[in-house]
Short mmCIF file of C-alpha atoms and ligand atoms in Angstrom, two decimals:
data_model
loop_
_atom_site.label_atom_id
_atom_site.label_comp_id
_atom_site.label_asym_id
_atom_site.label_seq_id
_atom_site.Cartn_x
_atom_site.Cartn_y
_atom_site.Cartn_z
CA MET A 4 120.64 43.47 235.46
CA THR A 5 117.97 43.80 232.77
CA TRP A 6 117.01 47.00 230.97
CA PRO A 7 115.13 48.88 233.70
CA TYR A 8 113.36 51.73 231.98
CA LYS A 9 109.93 52.28 230.46
CA ASP A 10 111.04 55.75 229.30
CA LEU A 11 114.00 57.48 227.71
CA ILE A 12 114.18 61.11 228.76
CA ALA A 13 117.86 62.02 229.01
CA ILE A 14 121.34 60.63 228.33
CA HIS A 15 122.16 62.07 231.76
CA ASP A 16 120.02 59.27 233.27
CA LEU A 17 121.90 56.43 231.53
CA LYS A 18 124.92 54.49 232.73
CA ARG A 19 127.89 53.78 230.48
CA GLU A 20 126.91 50.07 230.26
CA GLU A 21 123.38 50.97 229.20
CA ILE A 22 124.63 53.26 226.41
CA ALA A 23 127.06 50.52 225.30
CA THR A 24 124.20 48.00 225.18
CA ILE A 25 122.00 50.27 223.05
CA LEU A 26 124.87 50.88 220.62
CA ASP A 27 125.60 47.13 220.38
CA MET A 28 121.94 46.25 219.79
CA ALA A 29 121.50 48.92 217.11
CA SER A 30 123.73 47.00 214.69
CA SER A 31 121.26 44.12 214.43
CA PHE A 32 118.32 46.49 214.06
CA LYS A 33 120.22 48.33 211.30
CA GLU A 34 120.45 45.12 209.32
CA ILE A 35 116.63 44.96 209.05
CA SER A 36 116.59 48.19 207.00
CA LYS A 37 118.93 46.60 204.44
CA ARG A 38 116.55 43.74 203.65
CA ASP A 39 114.15 43.61 200.72
CA ILE A 40 111.27 43.25 203.18
CA LYS A 41 112.11 45.79 205.87
CA LYS A 42 109.68 44.57 208.49
CA VAL A 43 109.73 42.21 211.46
CA PRO A 44 106.78 41.33 213.71
CA THR A 45 108.49 42.29 217.00
CA LEU A 46 106.07 45.04 218.09
CA ARG A 47 102.91 43.80 216.36
CA GLY A 48 99.85 45.06 218.24
CA LYS A 49 101.72 47.97 219.90
CA THR A 50 100.74 51.59 219.25
CA VAL A 51 103.19 54.48 219.07
CA VAL A 52 101.91 58.09 219.10
CA LEU A 53 104.20 60.85 217.84
CA LEU A 54 103.47 64.24 219.45
CA PHE A 55 105.63 66.80 217.69
CA TYR A 56 105.03 70.33 218.97
CA GLU A 57 108.10 71.60 217.07
CA PRO A 58 109.04 71.05 213.40
CA SER A 59 111.09 67.96 212.55
CA THR A 60 112.14 66.07 209.44
CA ARG A 61 114.67 63.45 210.58
CA THR A 62 113.49 62.60 214.09
CA ARG A 63 109.80 62.33 213.30
CA LEU A 64 110.21 60.35 210.08
CA SER A 65 112.81 58.00 211.54
CA PHE A 66 110.69 57.26 214.63
CA GLU A 67 107.74 56.54 212.36
CA LEU A 68 109.80 54.29 210.07
CA ALA A 69 111.41 52.58 213.07
CA ALA A 70 108.02 51.76 214.59
CA LYS A 71 106.60 50.56 211.25
CA ARG A 72 109.63 48.34 210.57
CA LEU A 73 108.93 46.67 213.92
CA SER A 74 105.22 46.31 212.92
CA ALA A 75 103.89 48.78 215.50
CA ASP A 76 100.96 51.03 214.52
CA THR A 77 101.76 54.74 214.47
CA THR A 78 99.86 57.97 214.44
CA ALA A 79 101.25 61.51 214.57
CA LEU A 80 100.07 64.91 215.77
CA SER A 81 101.74 68.28 215.27
CA ALA A 82 101.03 71.50 217.16
CA SER A 83 99.60 73.28 214.10
CA GLY A 84 97.06 70.57 213.36
CA SER A 85 96.01 70.00 216.96
CA SER A 86 93.81 71.68 219.56
CA PHE A 87 96.99 73.32 220.91
CA THR A 88 96.00 76.12 218.49
CA LYS A 89 92.74 76.48 220.49
CA GLY A 90 94.58 76.77 223.81
CA GLU A 91 94.75 73.14 224.99
CA THR A 92 97.85 72.46 227.07
CA ILE A 93 100.33 69.74 226.15
CA MET A 94 99.51 67.84 229.35
CA ASP A 95 95.77 67.92 228.61
CA ALA A 96 96.60 66.63 225.15
CA ALA A 97 98.76 63.90 226.69
CA TYR A 98 95.97 62.73 229.03
CA ASN A 99 93.56 62.64 226.08
CA VAL A 100 96.04 60.66 224.00
CA MET A 101 96.53 58.30 226.96
CA ALA A 102 92.78 57.68 227.06
CA MET A 103 93.18 56.10 223.60
CA ALA A 104 95.60 53.50 225.03
CA PRO A 105 98.93 54.03 223.25
CA ASP A 106 101.90 51.93 224.36
CA CYS A 107 104.43 54.67 223.71
CA ILE A 108 104.38 58.44 223.24
CA VAL A 109 107.31 60.06 221.44
CA VAL A 110 107.29 63.75 222.27
CA ARG A 111 109.10 66.83 221.01
CA TYR A 112 108.34 70.12 222.77
CA PRO A 113 109.91 73.60 222.65
CA TYR A 114 110.46 73.79 226.42
CA ALA A 115 112.43 71.57 228.76
CA GLY A 116 110.78 69.19 231.20
CA ILE A 117 107.56 68.10 229.42
CA PRO A 118 108.79 64.58 228.44
CA ARG A 119 109.86 63.87 232.04
CA LYS A 120 106.55 65.17 233.40
CA MET A 121 104.66 62.91 230.97
CA ALA A 122 106.83 59.94 231.93
CA GLN A 123 106.03 60.53 235.60
CA LEU A 124 102.29 60.91 235.08
CA LEU A 125 101.44 58.48 232.29
CA PRO A 126 101.54 54.68 232.43
CA CYS A 127 102.79 54.29 228.83
CA SER A 128 106.40 54.61 227.67
CA VAL A 129 107.59 58.12 226.89
CA ILE A 130 110.58 58.88 224.66
CA ASN A 131 112.02 62.38 224.48
CA ALA A 132 112.46 63.51 220.87
CA GLY A 133 113.93 66.84 222.00
CA ASP A 134 112.78 69.25 224.72
CA GLY A 135 113.88 72.88 224.55
CA TYR A 136 117.59 73.28 225.31
CA HIS A 137 117.52 70.29 227.66
CA GLU A 138 118.24 67.03 225.80
CA HIS A 139 117.86 65.17 222.52
CA PRO A 140 118.89 61.71 223.73
CA THR A 141 118.08 59.71 220.60
CA GLN A 142 120.17 62.11 218.50
CA ALA A 143 123.20 61.64 220.78
CA LEU A 144 122.78 57.87 220.66
CA LEU A 145 122.69 57.84 216.86
CA ASP A 146 125.71 60.18 216.81
CA MET A 147 127.66 57.90 219.15
CA PHE A 148 126.61 54.84 217.15
CA THR A 149 127.88 56.51 213.96
CA MET A 150 131.23 57.35 215.59
CA LYS A 151 131.58 53.86 217.03
CA GLU A 152 130.85 52.27 213.65
CA ARG A 153 133.53 54.42 212.05
CA PHE A 154 136.25 54.27 214.71
CA GLY A 155 135.45 51.02 216.54
CA THR A 156 135.41 52.71 219.94
CA LEU A 157 134.50 56.00 221.58
CA ASP A 158 137.22 55.66 224.21
CA GLY A 159 139.84 58.35 223.68
CA LEU A 160 138.13 59.81 220.60
CA ARG A 161 138.59 63.57 220.29
CA VAL A 162 135.25 65.18 219.38
CA ALA A 163 134.89 68.89 218.62
CA ILE A 164 131.34 70.26 218.85
CA VAL A 165 131.20 73.63 217.10
CA GLY A 166 128.61 76.39 217.14
CA ASP A 167 125.56 77.37 219.11
CA ILE A 168 126.21 75.33 222.25
CA MET A 169 124.00 77.57 224.38
CA HIS A 170 120.75 76.64 222.62
CA SER A 171 121.67 73.09 221.66
CA ARG A 172 120.06 70.05 223.26
CA VAL A 173 122.14 67.98 220.83
CA ALA A 174 125.34 69.37 222.34
CA ARG A 175 124.19 68.66 225.91
CA SER A 176 123.16 65.07 225.18
CA ASN A 177 126.36 64.40 223.25
CA VAL A 178 128.56 65.86 225.99
CA TYR A 179 126.89 63.66 228.65
CA GLY A 180 127.08 60.54 226.49
CA LEU A 181 130.52 60.99 224.98
CA ARG A 182 132.10 61.71 228.37
CA LYS A 183 130.52 58.56 229.85
CA MET A 184 131.94 56.56 226.93
CA GLY A 185 135.46 57.92 227.42
CA ALA A 186 135.64 60.41 224.54
CA ARG A 187 137.35 63.77 224.99
CA VAL A 188 135.09 66.67 224.02
CA VAL A 189 136.03 70.21 223.08
CA LEU A 190 133.30 72.81 222.62
CA VAL A 191 134.04 75.60 220.15
CA ALA A 192 131.87 78.74 220.18
CA PRO A 193 131.91 82.47 220.61
CA LYS A 194 131.55 83.31 224.31
CA THR A 195 128.02 84.62 223.65
CA LEU A 196 126.92 81.15 222.49
CA LEU A 197 128.30 79.24 225.48
CA PRO A 198 125.89 78.46 228.33
CA PRO A 199 126.58 79.65 231.87
CA GLY A 200 128.31 76.91 233.90
CA VAL A 201 129.96 75.23 230.90
CA ASP A 202 133.19 75.11 232.92
CA THR A 203 131.54 72.44 235.11
CA TRP A 204 130.75 70.13 232.14
CA GLY A 205 134.15 68.41 232.16
CA VAL A 206 135.03 69.44 228.61
CA ASP A 207 137.59 71.71 226.99
CA VAL A 208 136.32 74.99 225.61
CA SER A 209 137.82 77.05 222.80
CA ALA A 210 136.75 80.40 221.36
CA GLU A 211 138.70 79.59 218.19
CA LEU A 212 138.04 76.82 215.68
CA ASP A 213 141.33 76.75 213.77
CA PRO A 214 143.59 75.46 216.57
CA VAL A 215 141.12 72.62 217.35
CA ILE A 216 140.86 71.20 213.82
CA PRO A 217 144.18 69.30 213.50
CA ASP A 218 143.57 67.26 216.70
CA ALA A 219 139.91 66.35 216.19
CA ASP A 220 138.75 62.89 215.07
CA VAL A 221 135.19 64.17 214.71
CA ILE A 222 134.06 67.72 213.95
CA MET A 223 130.36 68.07 214.73
CA MET A 224 128.92 71.29 213.38
CA LEU A 225 125.77 72.77 214.91
CA ARG A 226 123.19 75.07 213.38
CA VAL A 227 122.76 78.52 214.89
CA GLN A 228 119.25 78.15 216.29
CA LYS A 229 117.85 81.45 215.16
CA GLU A 230 114.37 80.48 216.33
CA ARG A 231 115.75 80.48 219.89
CA LEU A 232 117.73 83.75 219.66
CA ASN A 233 115.96 86.56 221.47
CA ARG A 234 118.82 89.03 220.94
CA GLN A 235 121.90 89.51 218.76
CA PHE A 236 124.55 86.91 219.81
CA PHE A 237 126.99 87.65 216.97
CA SER A 238 127.36 90.37 214.38
CA GLY A 239 126.08 88.51 211.33
CA ASP A 240 126.15 85.30 209.26
CA ARG A 241 129.24 86.34 207.26
CA GLU A 242 131.32 87.02 210.33
CA TYR A 243 130.05 83.86 212.05
CA SER A 244 130.92 81.83 208.99
CA PHE A 245 134.40 83.40 208.76
CA PHE A 246 135.29 82.47 212.35
CA TYR A 247 133.22 79.31 212.98
CA GLY A 248 132.16 77.91 209.61
CA LEU A 249 133.57 74.63 208.28
CA ASN A 250 134.82 75.27 204.74
CA ARG A 251 137.19 73.67 202.25
CA ALA A 252 140.31 75.31 203.70
CA ARG A 253 139.47 74.03 207.17
CA VAL A 254 138.56 70.56 205.90
CA GLU A 255 142.03 70.35 204.33
CA LYS A 256 143.54 70.85 207.80
CA MET A 257 141.66 67.89 209.32
CA LYS A 258 143.45 64.65 210.26
CA THR A 259 143.57 62.08 207.47
CA ASP A 260 140.78 59.89 208.88
CA ALA A 261 138.78 62.60 210.69
CA VAL A 262 135.08 62.95 209.86
CA ILE A 263 132.42 65.67 209.69
CA MET A 264 129.05 65.33 211.40
CA HIS A 265 125.96 67.55 211.68
CA PRO A 266 122.63 66.64 213.30
CA GLY A 267 120.69 68.63 210.69
CA PRO A 268 119.00 70.67 209.54
CA MET A 269 122.03 72.42 208.03
CA ASN A 270 122.24 76.08 207.14
CA ARG A 271 124.55 75.67 204.15
CA GLY A 272 126.79 78.71 203.78
CA VAL A 273 126.54 79.64 207.47
CA GLU A 274 128.03 76.95 209.76
CA ILE A 275 129.06 74.63 206.89
CA THR A 276 129.80 75.08 203.19
CA CYS A 277 128.67 72.67 200.48
CA ASP A 278 132.33 71.62 200.04
CA ALA A 279 132.41 70.37 203.62
CA ALA A 280 128.86 69.01 203.90
CA ASP A 281 129.14 66.96 200.71
CA SER A 282 132.79 65.90 201.08
CA ALA A 283 133.97 62.29 201.37
CA ARG A 284 134.53 62.95 205.09
CA SER A 285 130.89 63.80 205.70
CA MET A 286 128.92 61.29 207.79
CA ILE A 287 125.78 63.40 207.81
CA LEU A 288 123.62 60.93 205.86
CA ASP A 289 125.12 57.99 207.82
CA GLN A 290 123.77 59.73 210.94
CA VAL A 291 120.31 59.86 209.38
CA GLU A 292 120.47 56.18 208.36
CA ASN A 293 121.59 55.22 211.86
CA GLY A 294 118.75 57.23 213.40
CA VAL A 295 116.29 54.58 212.24
CA ALA A 296 118.35 51.75 213.79
CA ILE A 297 118.77 53.55 217.11
CA ARG A 298 115.07 54.39 217.31
CA MET A 299 114.11 50.79 216.48
CA THR A 300 116.36 49.70 219.38
CA LEU A 301 114.79 52.20 221.79
CA LEU A 302 111.22 51.37 220.82
CA TYR A 303 112.05 47.67 221.28
CA LEU A 304 113.55 48.28 224.73
CA SER A 305 110.83 50.68 225.89
CA LEU A 306 108.00 48.41 224.73
CA GLY A 307 109.02 45.35 226.62
CA GLY A 308 112.08 43.90 224.95
CA SER A 309 114.51 42.78 227.59
CA VAL A 310 118.25 42.61 227.49
CA ASN A 311 121.00 41.93 229.98
CA VAL A 312 123.10 45.00 230.76
CA ASP A 313 126.32 43.99 232.47
N1 LIG B 515 118.44 66.33 214.17
C1 LIG B 515 117.14 66.62 214.27
O1 LIG B 515 116.58 66.60 215.38
O2 LIG B 515 116.53 66.94 213.10
P1 LIG B 515 114.98 67.27 212.95
O3 LIG B 515 114.74 68.57 213.69
O4 LIG B 515 114.71 67.38 211.49
O5 LIG B 515 114.22 66.17 213.60
#
């Protein structure tokens, strides 16, 4: 079959073969960013609009660079600089953007469901750049690509995802994707930062970090998403860091070839110390580099590039 989607809303929607195809294709797109002239004409004449109604450094910049490296035109809008501040709804904004004939809208929004609603109602491609606690599919794809580059396969890999699982769209997308690709996932968090129903996710769960470390191939640390906390979920940063932070002592207990990942932004000194974040095991900047390649792949596929998915 050929790639069947105009949109990318959730890893939950993708089959194992489709994820495998995206990861395979990303290697050739990555090569473009290593050239002196980092630009190919593939999407010349296409227009990509970035609607970011939440702050972003990595996702927004890498989508913009990805589109530009494929020769698409880009323009970006953030909530603070838009008529959202005058009361205009996101869907009204989307219809107005659509009237200007974009080929693709990349959208980040603080609540779940808006990217799917746009995909259903608009004729252009829609890519979810993160919606509330729901999903961050491009992040999970770049994370899986980074792991596959390092280990050769995701099958059988032991991945620990540590921290604020409850509020993390990154955790959800990674759990869905990693399980489809045959990895074994363990979620590590205080009970207050685990979502209801996590026992149905098909993953192991641990309230303690230390026993998980020696078995993990990948330790993915998550930021505590204070902007989403509407009450006290733990007693303070120092206690959180003591029980759940990745520090030098814990890094020394990792397997010889195990790696550290973090989707960013990091809160250094809370979930991860500088020792850990800047250690030779850290793949945090590899993740950022790979974000451009994954987003080039997805823009190519969403804007008409075809590929066989067997
Ligand atoms: N990982 C991630 O989504 O980072 P940004 O919020 O900076 O885009």
